XYZ file of C-alpha atoms in Angstrom:
427
model
C 0.000 0.000 0.000
C 1.100 3.613 -0.448
C 3.680 4.984 1.933
C 3.895 8.637 2.859
C 7.244 10.008 3.933
C 8.036 12.283 6.838
C 10.034 15.445 6.176
C 12.857 13.932 8.246
C 12.680 10.446 6.801
C 15.172 7.683 7.633
C 16.082 7.290 3.949
C 17.009 10.986 3.785
C 18.800 11.083 7.132
C 22.302 11.187 5.669
C 21.347 14.646 4.344
C 19.649 16.225 7.355
C 22.135 14.785 9.843
C 25.045 16.397 7.988
C 23.293 19.448 6.502
C 20.487 20.816 8.661
C 19.271 23.039 5.831
C 18.719 20.196 3.365
C 15.016 19.528 4.165
C 14.189 23.232 3.779
C 16.128 23.427 0.500
C 14.299 20.379 -0.859
C 10.869 21.834 -0.100
C 8.987 22.472 -3.328
C 11.118 20.080 -5.389
C 8.975 17.370 -6.926
C 9.751 13.748 -6.160
C 10.952 11.769 -9.145
C 11.601 8.092 -9.617
C 13.858 6.378 -12.107
C 13.274 2.998 -13.673
C 16.016 1.589 -11.417
C 14.275 2.947 -8.300
C 10.937 1.509 -9.400
C 12.578 -1.841 -10.086
C 13.857 -1.731 -6.513
C 10.311 -1.082 -5.293
C 9.121 -4.144 -7.233
C 11.925 -6.301 -5.823
C 11.120 -5.167 -2.277
C 7.481 -6.104 -2.828
C 8.432 -9.571 -4.029
C 10.783 -10.019 -1.072
C 8.220 -8.924 1.527
C 5.542 -11.130 -0.052
C 7.830 -14.162 0.155
C 8.794 -13.467 3.773
C 5.179 -13.009 4.806
C 3.978 -16.145 2.985
C 7.083 -18.175 3.949
C 7.767 -19.181 0.362
C 10.512 -18.826 -2.244
C 10.763 -16.195 -4.971
C 10.691 -18.824 -7.733
C 6.997 -19.381 -7.036
C 6.277 -15.988 -8.602
C 8.427 -16.417 -11.721
C 6.701 -14.872 -14.744
C 4.192 -12.828 -12.733
C 3.887 -9.073 -13.235
C 4.390 -6.424 -10.557
C 3.016 -2.929 -11.054
C 4.568 0.128 -9.404
C 1.554 2.328 -8.723
C 1.190 5.900 -7.591
C -1.495 8.177 -6.241
C -1.635 11.297 -4.103
C -0.492 9.697 -0.858
C 2.488 7.790 -2.208
C 3.868 4.970 -4.312
C 3.692 1.233 -3.819
C 3.915 -2.046 -5.699
C 1.174 -4.595 -6.270
C 0.502 -7.662 -8.379
C -0.894 -6.672 -11.775
C -4.085 -8.693 -11.253
C -4.775 -7.179 -7.825
C -7.376 -4.379 -8.160
C -7.614 -1.340 -5.916
C -10.786 0.376 -4.732
C -9.333 3.829 -5.358
C -8.014 5.136 -8.654
C -4.276 5.022 -9.224
C -1.715 5.357 -11.999
C 0.514 2.481 -13.061
C 3.927 4.054 -13.439
C 5.917 1.004 -14.501
C 5.509 -2.750 -14.720
C 8.118 -5.427 -14.093
C 8.081 -9.128 -14.815
C 9.508 -11.377 -12.132
C 12.319 -12.877 -14.200
C 15.171 -15.254 -13.377
C 17.441 -12.372 -12.368
C 14.986 -10.880 -9.876
C 14.197 -14.327 -8.480
C 17.891 -15.087 -7.947
C 18.719 -11.820 -6.176
C 15.582 -11.682 -4.030
C 16.072 -15.327 -3.025
C 19.583 -14.482 -1.858
C 18.089 -11.867 0.472
C 15.412 -14.289 1.690
C 17.951 -17.018 2.424
C 20.139 -14.723 4.497
C 17.260 -13.253 6.521
C 15.952 -16.744 7.230
C 19.433 -17.924 8.185
C 19.526 -15.226 10.873
C 15.958 -16.056 11.887
C 16.573 -19.757 12.470
C 20.185 -19.593 13.676
C 18.871 -18.020 16.877
C 15.085 -18.464 17.169
C 13.659 -15.009 16.485
C 10.414 -13.175 15.863
C 10.330 -11.792 12.311
C 8.481 -8.582 11.410
C 8.245 -7.736 7.700
C 7.886 -4.224 6.245
C 7.485 -3.043 9.809
C 6.312 0.508 10.479
C 8.505 1.718 13.340
C 7.983 4.977 15.292
C 10.654 7.667 14.891
C 8.755 10.704 16.235
C 10.658 10.441 19.520
C 13.824 11.146 17.485
C 12.674 13.535 14.748
C 10.035 15.442 16.727
C 7.447 15.050 13.923
C 4.138 13.876 15.335
C 3.291 10.339 14.233
C 6.429 10.003 12.078
C 7.385 6.442 11.151
C 9.873 4.596 9.004
C 9.488 1.265 7.261
C 12.090 -1.377 8.036
C 12.351 -4.185 5.479
C 12.803 -6.855 8.129
C 13.232 -6.772 11.921
C 14.263 -9.794 14.003
C 13.881 -10.010 17.788
C 15.589 -12.748 19.767
C 16.151 -13.040 23.507
C 19.087 -10.645 23.612
C 19.528 -9.233 20.100
C 17.658 -6.842 17.832
C 18.480 -7.204 14.127
C 17.461 -4.795 11.384
C 17.763 -5.846 7.732
C 17.680 -3.440 4.812
C 17.471 -4.643 1.196
C 19.230 -2.407 -1.335
C 18.461 -3.581 -4.872
C 20.570 -0.928 -6.613
C 24.135 -1.088 -7.870
C 25.526 1.732 -5.714
C 27.444 0.202 -2.810
C 26.142 1.099 0.647
C 27.885 0.462 3.959
C 26.254 -0.488 7.263
C 28.641 1.169 9.722
C 27.438 4.594 10.902
C 24.376 4.210 8.654
C 21.814 6.637 10.114
C 18.923 5.122 8.162
C 19.508 1.759 9.812
C 19.985 3.464 13.184
C 16.598 5.140 12.936
C 14.943 1.823 12.096
C 16.691 0.177 15.051
C 15.797 3.015 17.427
C 12.187 2.866 16.258
C 11.938 -0.911 16.636
C 13.497 -0.746 20.102
C 11.188 2.102 21.150
C 8.138 0.061 20.112
C 9.043 -2.756 22.511
C 7.483 -2.864 25.975
C 9.945 -1.993 28.784
C 10.256 -5.627 29.857
C 11.353 -6.663 26.366
C 13.725 -3.691 26.064
C 15.458 -4.815 29.239
C 16.472 -8.127 27.648
C 18.064 -6.628 24.519
C 21.828 -6.231 24.797
C 23.048 -5.996 21.209
C 21.830 -4.370 18.007
C 22.920 -5.713 14.611
C 22.179 -3.805 11.416
C 22.618 -5.539 8.055
C 22.665 -4.212 4.497
C 21.710 -6.702 1.775
C 22.958 -5.893 -1.740
C 22.526 -9.200 -3.565
C 23.301 -7.753 -6.993
C 26.731 -6.752 -5.689
C 27.255 -9.711 -3.353
C 27.671 -7.126 -0.589
C 26.311 -7.865 2.906
C 27.988 -5.569 5.475
C 26.968 -5.601 9.155
C 27.243 -3.102 11.988
C 27.008 -4.389 15.553
C 26.671 -2.053 18.548
C 25.387 -2.242 22.095
C 22.019 -0.842 23.140
C 23.810 1.927 25.048
C 25.777 2.900 21.945
C 22.557 2.935 19.928
C 20.829 5.184 22.466
C 23.830 7.532 22.507
C 23.562 7.750 18.726
C 19.890 8.495 19.209
C 20.686 11.604 21.236
C 22.933 12.858 18.418
C 20.176 12.218 15.876
C 17.692 14.119 18.059
C 19.960 17.163 18.049
C 20.416 16.981 14.267
C 16.669 16.611 13.757
C 15.930 19.587 15.991
C 18.308 21.761 13.962
C 16.714 20.620 10.697
C 13.184 21.323 11.954
C 14.253 24.744 13.248
C 15.577 25.726 9.805
C 12.644 24.157 7.999
C 10.372 26.600 9.827
C 12.731 29.581 9.323
C 13.661 29.700 5.613
C 15.507 33.015 6.004
C 18.169 31.321 8.124
C 18.767 28.348 5.831
C 21.433 29.895 3.603
C 23.977 30.287 6.386
C 23.471 26.696 7.572
C 24.064 24.739 4.363
C 26.961 22.297 4.542
C 27.886 20.654 1.214
C 29.635 17.298 1.193
C 29.479 13.732 -0.091
C 26.002 13.380 1.446
C 24.627 15.715 -1.262
C 25.270 13.039 -3.870
C 24.928 9.920 -1.719
C 21.648 11.189 -0.279
C 20.322 12.274 -3.696
C 19.536 15.766 -2.414
C 16.846 17.231 -4.691
C 18.299 20.734 -4.296
C 21.748 19.948 -5.706
C 21.244 22.098 -8.809
C 20.011 25.118 -6.842
C 22.014 24.934 -3.605
C 24.275 28.011 -3.358
C 26.620 26.338 -0.879
C 27.217 23.370 -3.169
C 27.773 25.661 -6.165
C 30.333 27.641 -4.164
C 32.071 24.440 -3.062
C 32.325 23.230 -6.665
C 33.699 26.552 -7.902
C 36.174 26.669 -5.019
C 37.294 23.119 -5.763
C 37.949 24.007 -9.395
C 39.703 27.316 -8.721
C 41.642 26.672 -5.527
C 44.083 24.047 -6.753
C 47.149 25.182 -8.720
C 46.785 25.052 -12.502
C 50.257 23.683 -13.165
C 51.271 21.044 -15.655
C 53.231 19.114 -13.047
C 51.178 18.098 -10.020
C 52.441 16.567 -6.835
C 50.811 13.354 -5.719
C 48.990 15.292 -2.988
C 47.652 17.862 -5.468
C 46.490 15.158 -7.863
C 44.790 13.318 -5.030
C 43.082 16.521 -3.857
C 41.725 17.157 -7.346
C 40.607 13.590 -7.892
C 38.740 13.514 -4.556
C 36.573 16.439 -5.714
C 35.608 14.859 -9.051
C 32.465 12.983 -7.858
C 31.041 16.190 -6.334
C 31.874 18.252 -9.442
C 30.485 15.670 -11.898
C 27.307 15.214 -9.899
C 26.727 18.978 -9.636
C 27.259 19.405 -13.388
C 24.806 16.585 -14.114
C 22.172 18.116 -11.836
C 22.557 21.587 -13.357
C 22.286 20.071 -16.855
C 19.133 18.159 -15.877
C 17.614 21.308 -14.360
C 18.446 23.290 -17.519
C 16.793 20.675 -19.747
C 13.667 20.632 -17.588
C 13.311 24.422 -17.481
C 13.895 25.134 -21.177
C 11.830 22.192 -22.445
C 8.997 23.322 -20.156
C 8.898 26.620 -22.028
C 10.706 28.730 -19.435
C 13.212 31.324 -20.605
C 16.833 30.656 -19.658
C 19.072 33.378 -21.162
C 21.751 31.971 -23.451
C 19.963 28.696 -24.182
C 17.249 27.410 -26.500
C 15.481 24.191 -27.446
C 16.222 22.574 -30.816
C 15.415 19.302 -32.514
C 18.124 16.805 -31.661
C 19.781 14.249 -33.890
C 17.635 11.568 -35.447
C 17.799 8.094 -34.016
C 19.766 5.248 -35.542
C 18.323 3.627 -38.627
C 16.594 0.292 -38.075
C 14.653 -2.259 -40.096
C 10.912 -1.710 -39.989
C 10.120 -5.348 -40.736
C 13.093 -7.674 -40.284
C 11.172 -10.746 -41.445
C 10.337 -9.124 -44.792
C 13.950 -7.958 -45.255
C 15.201 -11.495 -44.665
C 12.635 -12.961 -47.081
C 13.606 -10.434 -49.741
C 17.316 -11.236 -49.307
C 16.563 -14.946 -49.734
C 14.417 -14.330 -52.810
C 17.147 -12.204 -54.390
C 19.822 -14.763 -53.558
C 21.900 -12.207 -51.682
C 24.995 -13.758 -50.094
C 24.324 -14.277 -46.336
C 27.693 -12.664 -45.581
C 26.224 -9.404 -46.924
C 23.218 -9.485 -44.595
C 24.357 -11.340 -41.468
C 27.213 -11.307 -38.954
C 27.296 -14.138 -38.073
C 23.649 -15.120 -37.528
C 22.083 -11.760 -36.621
C 20.750 -9.430 -39.302
C 23.127 -6.527 -39.885
C 22.022 -2.948 -39.323
C 20.919 -0.814 -42.309
C 24.161 1.189 -42.070
C 26.279 -1.989 -42.259
C 24.260 -3.367 -45.189
C 24.566 -0.057 -47.067
C 28.350 -0.418 -46.877
C 27.994 -3.647 -48.902
C 26.653 -1.836 -51.999
C 28.757 -2.948 -54.964
C 30.375 -5.462 -52.611
C 27.862 -8.255 -52.993
C 24.785 -6.010 -53.006
C 23.520 -4.148 -56.066
C 22.373 -0.535 -55.953
C 18.912 -1.695 -57.088
C 18.685 -4.116 -54.170
C 19.751 -1.446 -51.707
C 17.237 1.055 -53.125
C 14.499 -1.480 -52.378
C 15.851 -2.391 -48.946
C 16.234 1.184 -47.780
C 12.482 1.633 -48.196
C 12.254 -0.849 -45.314
C 14.306 1.404 -43.024
C 12.795 3.422 -40.198
C 14.403 6.259 -38.257
C 12.940 8.034 -35.257
C 12.811 11.806 -35.303
C 15.186 13.711 -33.080
C 13.940 14.582 -29.612
C 13.929 18.161 -28.311
C 17.201 19.058 -26.639
C 18.746 22.177 -25.126
C 21.762 23.918 -26.670
C 23.458 27.338 -26.378
C 21.976 30.187 -28.422
C 25.107 30.092 -30.597
C 24.017 26.742 -32.059
C 23.058 27.204 -35.731
C 19.950 25.033 -35.518
C 16.687 27.006 -35.372
C 14.943 27.306 -32.033
C 12.171 24.765 -31.615
C 8.528 25.744 -31.305
C 7.841 23.817 -28.109
C 4.061 24.001 -28.577
C 4.291 22.319 -31.975
C 6.833 19.821 -30.682
C 4.539 18.788 -27.843
C 1.658 18.274 -30.269
C 3.870 16.124 -32.479
C 4.564 13.777 -29.613
C 0.981 12.507 -29.854
C 0.889 11.753 -33.572
C -0.184 8.246 -34.563
C 3.080 6.846 -35.862
C 2.752 3.375 -37.364
C 5.565 0.844 -36.968
C 7.581 0.338 -40.100
C 7.433 3.870 -41.436
C 7.544 4.333 -45.205
C 7.897 0.651 -45.929
C 4.484 -0.264 -44.513
C 2.824 2.681 -46.265
C 4.061 1.413 -49.638
C 1.700 -1.540 -49.396
C -1.429 0.163 -48.049
């Protein structure tokens, strides 16, 4: 079911713990989700379903998971499972061999912990975090929580390809603090150790962080102070600018304000200008420059993405304009017909295939007068399709004419038939 997120969410904690102004800076920025993030949502849904039903992922091979969205959040559901309220299907994913293999790896490891020391398993558990963040009713969702006689374990599935560590992971800490807080005092008294585990099956990466309950509670006090500072600035926008602290958490935490944050822009400019522009660099100087590259690249990417969004939305950005981009690569509109024609003409297979796959139109065109006649190519090229260039943003100095964005938007909804010119020849 849909999940709503608190302003100071566990998943965003790496930002607000290190930069108290981050939540205020992100206000007003729309949430966005990539295909990779939605695939992770689908994988989490499969994993939680299997844990709850005590079954293996292979039992769902071939089924379809929909990532759905509506006003109060996003969630995943089986494609054949209706909902009473209206929703939008953002993306669909088939449970294939790859997803089964990686999700099963997560299931096996969670169950290994569960049965190694008899434990109570809670799946997709809503844990209270209001006592840390100060937001009334705030919760976080832990993928899996295990309680045994003396140990609390928190498991977090990360389906992406970006490596995440468990040690000092504030997201896991908030889940652990929430799960511990939800226990009755008698149960709290028996817990001595807290173990937090990251599961990244696609990377074969399963780091753990073990601390005592006292250490966890000490961390909790630090998180309370960070949360209080973030809430204070969230309610006083005029004071945010002087409390922005750029760092690796901007990128690692996917801060939505990266393109507009003045502190990050200043840090990037300082990183570029401060180091000596000499041909010969010492090892220290080279290392200093290289350490800044991820921050600089990420900032450039975010500014570029923001520029594309603004200009293509019809907003004026001085010095830039929208134009029609390059056309797509040429492709065969009907491969089966092309292959039948080549057979009928007796064209040497070496002209059309390499070794068993049909060559691209560009590669076949290079065979004209080298096993392929000009007449044959003239017929074959009528079978070629090529997508029109998509709108893109360039400097005003670009010689291409500025694009009429209204007309371009209308063109996106034309009824374009597969096969292009070739199919029209026979209608």
